[in-house]
Amino acid sequence: MAEHEHVRVAVIGSGFGGLGAAVRLRREGITDFVVLERADSVGGTWRDNSYPGCACDVPSHLYSFSFAPNPDWPRTFSGQEHIRAYLEHVTDVFGLRPHLRFDSEVKLMTWDAGNLRWEIETARGTLTADVVVSATGPLSDPKVPEIPGLASFPGKVFHSARWDHDYDLRGKRVAMVGTGASAIQIVPAIQPQVGRLILFQRTPPWVMPRVDRAISGAERRLHRALPFTTQLRRGLLWGIRELQVQAFTKHPDELGLVERLAKRNMARAIKDPALRAKLTPGYRIGCKRILLSSTYYPALARPNVDVVASGLSEIRGSTVVAADGTEAEVDAIVFGTGFHVTDMPIAERVVGAEGITLAESWKNGMQALRGAAAAGFPNWMTIIGPNTGLGNSSMILMIESQLNYMADYLRQRDVLGGRTALDARPAAVEGWNREVQERMKRTVWNTGGCTSWYLDASGRNTTIWPGTTAEFRRATRRVDLGEYEVIRKPDSKPAGTAVQKADTAVQKGGNAVQKTVAAAQQSDGAA
């Protein structure tokens, strides 16, 4: 990286969000940008999570970019290695390699109010950018709980997202901490190898069967020969999930039938009534993420597996101790304890116009206008920001909607002309967040009786979008300048009718957020 390099746009991260942003920038005719990646290759969470059994719980044809369909997915639910290969393929096909800056972890981003640009300090040098697009993602920084005695544990310790492939688990006594999406894939993958597996379960998950199969050669040939069949398949998968949304957002009681199916899935594999009681959740299905597996329960029924229905509370030498007093000697501890989602570490490295960090701005909870722009942080946007997560569909749909918003954001800056910056108005951010939180009150995520990673420390859901992906697509189709303050450099002299019209739109402001949310609640359109 050249010393004091300046670019029009700096994208942070090279997962789905960052690569999607890079592709969209090129399609908009913007080539003056870089993608800053802390690792040595692309892939984001699909590079970092390489644990045994790692796979996606969203169908492959829906978990891919609409502008880069893949007719050759090998399975209906693809594994980590195939998704990572897909992202490498997207990188090459769309010519993104020249824009990538590997081993360039962002240490600090500071807004330069005098020059209306961002100063970015990375592990490989400093650069400046007119606009920053943060695509670090919520599943990028592992969370390991503070357990007394962990530092002195003599065995092996690692997080699921930092799997140590050099450590041989064969015959070992292994403690698996956590029962989330990673753990239910890891357990059946390592159970046949280990000598003993102790699963520490704080809260049991709802688990539905994972109807996975190989995609036949005939299907793949059809998709290659007739590309519209791939789009048709994707559209069908999308439509089914859109129809499910109301049960999660407005009528959680309708999920009772799904609970019965999940219990039946458990009963087929778990014959011991005591173990079934341990594994049966006491909250409404959907409150926490619904997990998919057809091998998790059978693995738990094996004689070399023990389920401890209590969290890990202490470690004494090589002995792990649960909150209920259960003890076990182990050789290794694997944490499947999730990520820093509502307290993303990147927020501590972003210093805005008022000289405070994004983490300080979000100390009472994350909030961003349309999930993208934070007040006090001009020319800064995030992909997969606050309240853009999903509980039942593909995040790629939400990412592509935010890419639409990003593209229009950049167009609006061009229309305004000169050296300008757009800063989300606090009233617009608060209005958007107020409407989102009001809609959240009826959802299963807030009423289902559980504590999940969707909720922040104060119990507010700052993670999930309380509507359909089609609603979000409409809400992010265009940037409303009335929701932003336009900041100009004193010597900047825009001219022209288009600029005057844009300035007029900014002055109008008004009820843009409420109007957009009201429109989003109308009948769904095509995503």
XYZ file of C-alpha atoms in Angstrom:
527
model
C 0.000 0.000 0.000
C 1.434 3.331 -1.073
C 2.139 5.864 1.676
C -0.753 8.369 1.975
C -2.665 6.770 -0.869
C -6.042 8.410 -1.490
C -9.066 6.613 -2.910
C -12.645 7.530 -3.571
C -14.003 4.544 -1.606
C -12.421 2.240 0.956
C -14.258 -1.030 1.575
C -13.446 -2.843 4.819
C -13.650 -6.642 4.624
C -13.754 -9.181 1.801
C -16.627 -11.450 2.739
C -19.962 -11.420 0.934
C -20.601 -7.799 1.913
C -17.196 -6.451 0.912
C -16.942 -8.365 -2.357
C -20.524 -7.449 -3.204
C -19.691 -3.783 -2.601
C -16.614 -4.065 -4.820
C -18.602 -5.622 -7.663
C -21.277 -2.947 -7.371
C -18.703 -0.156 -7.409
C -17.228 -1.473 -10.645
C -20.696 -1.842 -12.163
C -21.332 1.810 -11.248
C -18.178 2.778 -13.137
C -16.145 3.440 -9.983
C -12.680 1.924 -10.074
C -10.892 4.220 -7.622
C -11.399 2.034 -4.569
C -9.631 -0.526 -2.391
C -10.822 -3.474 -0.339
C -8.940 -3.676 2.960
C -8.738 -7.206 4.322
C -7.008 -8.196 7.569
C -6.342 -11.772 6.429
C -4.375 -13.080 3.458
C -7.349 -14.172 1.329
C -10.982 -13.366 0.656
C -13.940 -15.140 2.204
C -14.773 -13.463 5.504
C -16.600 -15.789 7.865
C -16.464 -18.558 5.235
C -12.672 -18.355 5.311
C -12.391 -18.172 9.103
C -14.913 -20.892 9.930
C -13.362 -24.111 8.683
C -14.348 -26.380 11.541
C -15.397 -30.004 10.838
C -18.886 -30.142 9.390
C -19.075 -26.427 8.596
C -21.888 -25.735 6.118
C -24.602 -23.200 5.363
C -28.155 -23.543 6.671
C -29.585 -21.539 3.755
C -30.105 -23.313 0.400
C -27.171 -22.786 -1.944
C -29.103 -21.155 -4.787
C -30.447 -18.532 -2.392
C -27.131 -18.067 -0.618
C -25.388 -16.553 -3.620
C -25.462 -13.235 -5.452
C -28.320 -12.661 -7.878
C -25.783 -11.146 -10.293
C -23.469 -14.162 -9.992
C -25.617 -17.300 -10.079
C -23.799 -20.587 -9.690
C -25.330 -23.455 -11.700
C -22.794 -25.894 -10.259
C -23.589 -25.967 -6.555
C -22.873 -29.605 -5.554
C -25.483 -29.819 -2.770
C -28.739 -28.146 -1.823
C -26.971 -26.927 1.344
C -23.347 -26.362 0.451
C -20.342 -26.820 2.676
C -17.837 -24.173 3.725
C -15.272 -25.182 1.115
C -17.756 -24.713 -1.734
C -18.937 -21.316 -0.494
C -15.386 -20.107 -0.080
C -14.554 -21.342 -3.596
C -17.603 -19.440 -4.874
C -16.308 -16.199 -3.320
C -12.884 -16.743 -4.883
C -14.654 -17.298 -8.208
C -16.615 -14.037 -7.847
C -13.369 -12.227 -7.072
C -11.781 -13.457 -10.290
C -14.776 -13.169 -12.621
C -15.429 -9.552 -11.666
C -11.770 -8.507 -11.723
C -11.485 -7.565 -8.063
C -7.901 -8.733 -7.425
C -6.257 -5.368 -8.243
C -8.388 -3.672 -5.596
C -7.574 -6.091 -2.767
C -5.158 -5.125 0.007
C -4.453 -8.218 2.112
C -2.890 -8.219 5.585
C -4.261 -4.713 5.989
C -6.223 -4.808 9.211
C -7.812 -1.443 9.956
C -6.448 -0.066 13.215
C -8.225 3.305 13.219
C -10.534 5.369 11.011
C -10.768 9.079 11.815
C -12.991 11.676 10.136
C -11.021 14.665 8.834
C -13.582 17.495 9.008
C -11.259 20.002 7.314
C -10.810 17.894 4.178
C -14.099 15.942 4.379
C -12.450 12.556 4.155
C -11.480 9.576 6.275
C -7.933 8.937 7.481
C -7.419 5.193 7.740
C -4.550 3.572 9.605
C -3.935 -0.041 8.641
C -1.384 -2.696 9.497
C 0.375 -1.887 6.204
C 0.260 1.886 6.192
C -2.031 4.904 6.022
C -4.463 6.006 3.351
C -7.385 8.406 2.988
C -10.805 7.896 1.431
C -13.769 10.081 0.563
C -16.189 7.341 1.598
C -15.839 4.273 3.811
C -18.009 1.188 3.352
C -17.612 -1.046 6.385
C -18.378 -4.683 5.556
C -16.706 -6.440 8.461
C -19.890 -8.364 9.265
C -21.327 -9.342 12.651
C -19.881 -12.887 12.612
C -16.228 -11.951 12.352
C -14.862 -11.557 15.886
C -15.222 -14.661 18.098
C -16.533 -14.308 21.630
C -14.957 -16.442 24.331
C -16.491 -16.124 27.814
C -14.330 -15.257 30.789
C -14.128 -18.532 32.697
C -12.173 -18.656 35.974
C -9.147 -20.906 35.536
C -9.213 -20.925 31.722
C -5.766 -19.343 31.432
C -4.190 -22.180 33.433
C -5.908 -25.037 31.602
C -3.073 -27.371 30.498
C -4.826 -28.758 27.426
C -5.834 -27.320 24.063
C -8.328 -24.433 23.793
C -9.767 -22.852 20.651
C -12.927 -21.226 19.284
C -14.912 -22.820 16.483
C -14.002 -19.901 14.206
C -10.294 -20.419 14.883
C -10.168 -24.189 14.512
C -6.761 -25.758 15.116
C -6.465 -28.317 12.334
C -3.052 -29.426 13.601
C -4.554 -30.739 16.836
C -5.572 -34.391 16.588
C -8.878 -35.016 18.389
C -8.782 -38.788 17.979
C -9.294 -40.491 21.309
C -9.282 -37.212 23.220
C -11.682 -36.104 25.948
C -13.276 -32.955 24.530
C -15.516 -30.348 26.112
C -17.789 -28.596 23.611
C -19.090 -25.337 25.081
C -22.250 -24.002 23.455
C -25.151 -25.350 21.430
C -25.505 -22.836 18.617
C -25.305 -23.157 14.845
C -21.603 -24.094 14.852
C -21.820 -26.573 17.713
C -24.606 -28.653 16.166
C -22.406 -29.155 13.111
C -19.212 -29.819 15.056
C -20.686 -32.381 17.469
C -21.733 -34.994 14.866
C -18.540 -34.376 12.872
C -16.148 -35.104 15.742
C -18.212 -37.539 17.828
C -16.987 -40.680 15.983
C -13.343 -39.628 16.505
C -13.132 -38.484 20.105
C -12.854 -40.729 23.128
C -15.337 -38.704 25.158
C -17.423 -35.641 24.271
C -18.974 -33.486 27.007
C -21.450 -30.943 25.676
C -22.071 -27.947 27.924
C -25.555 -26.718 27.095
C -26.759 -23.521 28.709
C -29.953 -23.311 26.618
C -31.167 -26.087 24.298
C -31.848 -25.081 20.691
C -34.813 -25.969 18.511
C -33.494 -28.263 15.785
C -35.331 -29.104 12.566
C -34.241 -31.776 10.059
C -31.787 -30.626 7.413
C -33.120 -31.927 4.113
C -29.842 -31.938 2.245
C -28.963 -33.882 -0.879
C -26.515 -33.891 -3.742
C -27.615 -31.843 -6.749
C -27.595 -34.200 -9.696
C -25.486 -33.747 -12.798
C -28.674 -33.456 -14.839
C -29.883 -30.545 -12.719
C -26.571 -28.765 -13.068
C -26.502 -29.275 -16.829
C -30.020 -27.860 -17.022
C -29.002 -24.772 -15.025
C -25.978 -24.218 -17.271
C -27.954 -24.646 -20.483
C -30.993 -22.638 -19.355
C -29.876 -19.976 -16.857
C -33.459 -18.871 -16.203
C -34.021 -22.190 -14.397
C -31.447 -21.148 -11.802
C -33.297 -17.873 -11.284
C -36.582 -19.755 -11.090
C -35.187 -22.043 -8.413
C -33.844 -19.075 -6.474
C -37.166 -17.244 -6.776
C -39.089 -20.215 -5.445
C -36.780 -20.552 -2.443
C -37.117 -16.810 -1.777
C -40.900 -16.817 -2.068
C -41.372 -19.666 0.404
C -39.336 -17.816 3.009
C -41.150 -14.538 2.426
C -44.432 -16.292 3.173
C -43.037 -17.504 6.503
C -42.145 -14.043 7.771
C -45.527 -13.100 9.248
C -45.394 -16.035 11.645
C -42.131 -14.665 13.045
C -43.071 -10.988 13.035
C -46.813 -10.809 13.706
C -48.264 -14.178 14.685
C -45.713 -16.158 16.774
C -48.486 -18.434 18.051
C -48.690 -19.929 14.563
C -45.264 -21.485 15.153
C -46.733 -24.176 17.409
C -46.959 -26.629 14.516
C -43.265 -26.109 13.768
C -42.470 -26.867 17.403
C -44.294 -30.177 17.152
C -42.270 -31.086 14.060
C -39.055 -30.232 15.895
C -40.057 -32.382 18.877
C -40.816 -35.247 16.531
C -37.363 -34.803 14.978
C -35.848 -35.139 18.452
C -37.980 -38.110 19.475
C -36.861 -40.139 16.450
C -33.252 -40.114 17.693
C -33.470 -39.538 21.438
C -35.199 -42.443 23.181
C -34.044 -41.638 26.724
C -36.787 -39.527 28.401
C -34.271 -37.835 30.714
C -32.087 -36.769 27.792
C -35.143 -35.597 25.835
C -36.122 -33.436 28.803
C -32.647 -31.871 28.821
C -32.835 -31.139 25.090
C -36.376 -29.716 24.993
C -36.396 -25.893 24.887
C -38.675 -23.921 27.186
C -39.245 -21.011 24.808
C -41.161 -20.438 21.595
C -39.440 -21.787 18.485
C -37.904 -18.970 16.448
C -37.026 -16.842 19.492
C -33.474 -18.084 19.080
C -32.167 -19.111 15.701
C -33.834 -22.294 14.430
C -31.090 -24.796 13.665
C -31.035 -27.427 10.940
C -29.468 -30.841 11.444
C -30.365 -34.462 10.869
C -27.243 -35.747 12.624
C -27.053 -33.688 15.847
C -29.552 -35.672 17.930
C -28.255 -39.089 16.785
C -24.748 -38.007 17.828
C -25.963 -36.973 21.281
C -27.498 -40.424 21.750
C -24.140 -42.166 21.282
C -22.524 -43.750 24.373
C -19.392 -41.564 24.256
C -21.389 -38.290 24.547
C -22.612 -36.622 27.750
C -24.929 -33.609 27.756
C -24.501 -31.285 30.719
C -27.563 -29.056 30.924
C -25.645 -26.229 32.541
C -23.080 -23.680 31.457
C -19.356 -23.994 32.062
C -18.526 -21.978 35.194
C -14.996 -22.875 36.265
C -11.837 -24.752 35.280
C -9.553 -26.363 37.836
C -6.455 -27.665 36.137
C -7.731 -30.120 33.543
C -11.151 -30.387 35.220
C -14.083 -28.487 33.766
C -16.862 -27.607 36.183
C -20.443 -26.760 35.239
C -22.705 -24.333 37.077
C -24.647 -27.313 38.491
C -21.448 -28.820 39.934
C -20.874 -31.450 37.248
C -17.160 -32.126 36.752
C -15.188 -33.805 33.988
C -11.534 -34.289 33.071
C -10.821 -33.137 29.511
C -7.891 -32.791 27.138
C -9.365 -30.016 24.990
C -12.019 -27.282 25.186
C -13.795 -26.052 22.052
C -15.824 -22.867 22.381
C -18.826 -22.555 20.104
C -19.912 -19.409 21.898
C -20.637 -17.072 19.036
C -19.374 -13.635 18.088
C -19.344 -9.994 19.099
C -22.544 -9.040 17.294
C -24.125 -6.168 19.231
C -20.718 -4.876 20.339
C -18.730 -5.150 17.116
C -15.035 -4.361 17.764
C -14.762 -2.340 14.535
C -16.988 0.297 16.190
C -14.173 1.066 18.644
C -11.912 1.970 15.709
C -14.174 4.505 13.998
C -13.858 8.112 15.224
C -16.519 10.470 13.883
C -17.129 14.189 13.459
C -17.573 14.853 17.181
C -14.344 13.081 18.118
C -16.118 10.105 19.663
C -15.980 6.499 18.524
C -18.878 4.677 16.957
C -18.847 2.378 19.996
C -19.394 5.405 22.251
C -22.156 6.663 19.977
C -23.800 3.247 20.215
C -23.316 2.819 23.976
C -27.105 2.718 24.446
C -27.595 0.341 21.514
C -26.678 0.181 17.834
C -28.829 2.182 15.442
C -28.325 3.292 11.865
C -30.537 4.908 9.239
C -31.861 2.090 7.042
C -29.228 -0.141 8.619
C -26.471 1.792 6.865
C -25.655 5.314 8.126
C -24.889 6.490 11.671
C -25.401 10.099 12.774
C -22.126 11.946 13.321
C -20.173 9.711 10.928
C -20.257 11.426 7.516
C -19.533 9.473 4.345
C -19.484 6.237 6.341
C -21.762 3.321 5.616
C -22.039 -0.216 6.890
C -23.173 -3.391 5.174
C -25.144 -5.746 7.457
C -25.626 -2.950 9.956
C -28.069 -2.675 12.871
C -31.427 -4.412 12.388
C -30.602 -5.943 9.033
C -30.235 -9.549 10.179
C -32.695 -12.292 9.273
C -34.192 -15.170 11.199
C -35.401 -17.297 8.311
C -33.871 -16.315 4.962
C -30.662 -15.444 3.135
C -28.534 -12.503 4.224
C -27.392 -12.112 0.625
C -30.811 -10.589 -0.110
C -30.253 -7.947 2.561
C -26.695 -7.294 1.417
C -27.832 -6.653 -2.150
C -30.472 -4.203 -0.901
C -27.816 -2.309 1.027
C -25.622 -2.282 -2.076
C -28.475 -0.540 -3.913
C -28.532 2.072 -1.154
C -24.750 2.462 -1.292
C -24.818 2.994 -5.051
C -27.488 5.695 -4.816
C -25.629 7.304 -1.928
C -22.588 7.731 -4.158
C -24.744 9.024 -7.032
C -26.294 11.647 -4.778
C -22.855 12.892 -3.770
C -21.977 13.225 -7.439
C -25.145 15.224 -8.091
C -24.359 17.573 -5.213
C -20.946 18.218 -6.752
C -17.797 19.672 -5.229
C -16.265 18.381 -2.035
C -19.288 17.208 -0.036
C -20.191 14.801 2.722
C -23.521 13.308 3.762
C -24.215 12.879 7.476
C -27.370 11.109 8.615
C -29.580 13.486 10.606
C -30.042 12.342 14.232
C -33.807 12.812 13.916
C -33.891 10.577 10.836
C -31.838 7.855 12.545
C -33.969 8.025 15.679
C -37.196 8.010 13.670
C -36.139 4.972 11.664
C -34.999 3.124 14.780
C -38.184 4.029 16.665
C -40.335 2.549 13.929
C -38.189 -0.591 13.727
C -38.323 -1.126 17.490
C -42.078 -0.554 17.534
C -42.547 -3.274 14.922
C -40.177 -5.516 16.876
C -42.486 -5.647 19.912
C -44.790 -8.232 18.347
C -42.092 -10.497 16.950
C -41.129 -13.918 18.249
C -37.592 -12.612 18.874
C -38.941 -10.227 21.523
C -41.902 -12.218 22.847
C -40.684 -15.819 22.631
C -39.288 -16.013 26.160
C -35.588 -16.494 25.436
C -32.312 -14.627 25.674
C -30.489 -14.671 22.361
C -27.535 -13.065 20.614
C -30.071 -10.940 18.757
C -30.443 -8.841 21.931
C -27.931 -6.336 23.267
C -26.908 -5.877 26.910
C -30.037 -3.830 27.641
C -32.321 -6.464 26.115
C -33.108 -4.514 22.952
C -33.142 -6.291 19.603
C -30.639 -4.344 17.502
C -29.874 -7.217 15.145
C -32.955 -8.505 13.313
C -35.078 -6.873 10.598
C -38.777 -7.183 11.583
C -40.158 -7.636 8.085
C -39.716 -9.245 4.704
C -36.702 -8.859 2.461
C -38.991 -7.233 -0.116
C -39.923 -4.538 2.395
C -36.276 -3.849 3.098
C -35.516 -3.735 -0.622
C -38.120 -0.998 -1.074
C -36.899 0.917 1.972
C -33.324 1.024 0.646
C -33.993 1.547 -3.048
C -33.175 5.265 -2.939
C -31.362 7.725 -0.672
C -33.626 10.510 0.579
C -31.437 13.589 0.947
C -33.971 14.974 3.400
C -32.635 12.426 5.882
C -29.099 13.780 5.603
C -27.199 16.915 6.377
C -25.058 17.983 3.438
C -21.627 19.200 4.533
C -19.554 21.222 2.087
C -15.942 22.212 2.168
C -15.772 26.045 2.296
C -13.945 26.331 -1.025
C -16.288 23.853 -2.739
C -18.408 25.581 -5.396
C -21.022 23.320 -6.919
C -23.063 24.689 -9.766
C -25.987 23.724 -11.946
C -29.701 23.121 -11.776
C -29.287 19.526 -10.603
C -27.325 20.692 -7.567
C -29.916 23.358 -6.750
C -32.667 20.740 -6.913
C -30.681 18.435 -4.669
C -30.177 21.203 -2.115
C -33.901 21.911 -2.178
C -34.597 18.246 -1.443
C -32.237 18.406 1.520
C -34.036 21.421 2.962
C -37.448 19.757 2.763
C -36.570 16.947 5.202
C -39.876 16.285 6.932
C -41.492 12.936 7.449
C -39.393 10.875 5.046
C -38.686 8.049 7.483
C -42.301 7.618 8.539
C -43.498 7.674 4.937
C -40.955 5.041 3.899
C -41.777 2.718 6.780
C -45.499 3.088 6.093
C -44.919 2.218 2.449
C -42.768 -0.762 3.462
C -45.670 -2.203 5.425
C -47.899 -2.286 2.365
C -48.276 -5.402 0.225
C -45.004 -7.024 -0.764
C -43.486 -6.601 -4.195
C -40.853 -8.704 -5.881
C -37.441 -8.514 -4.272
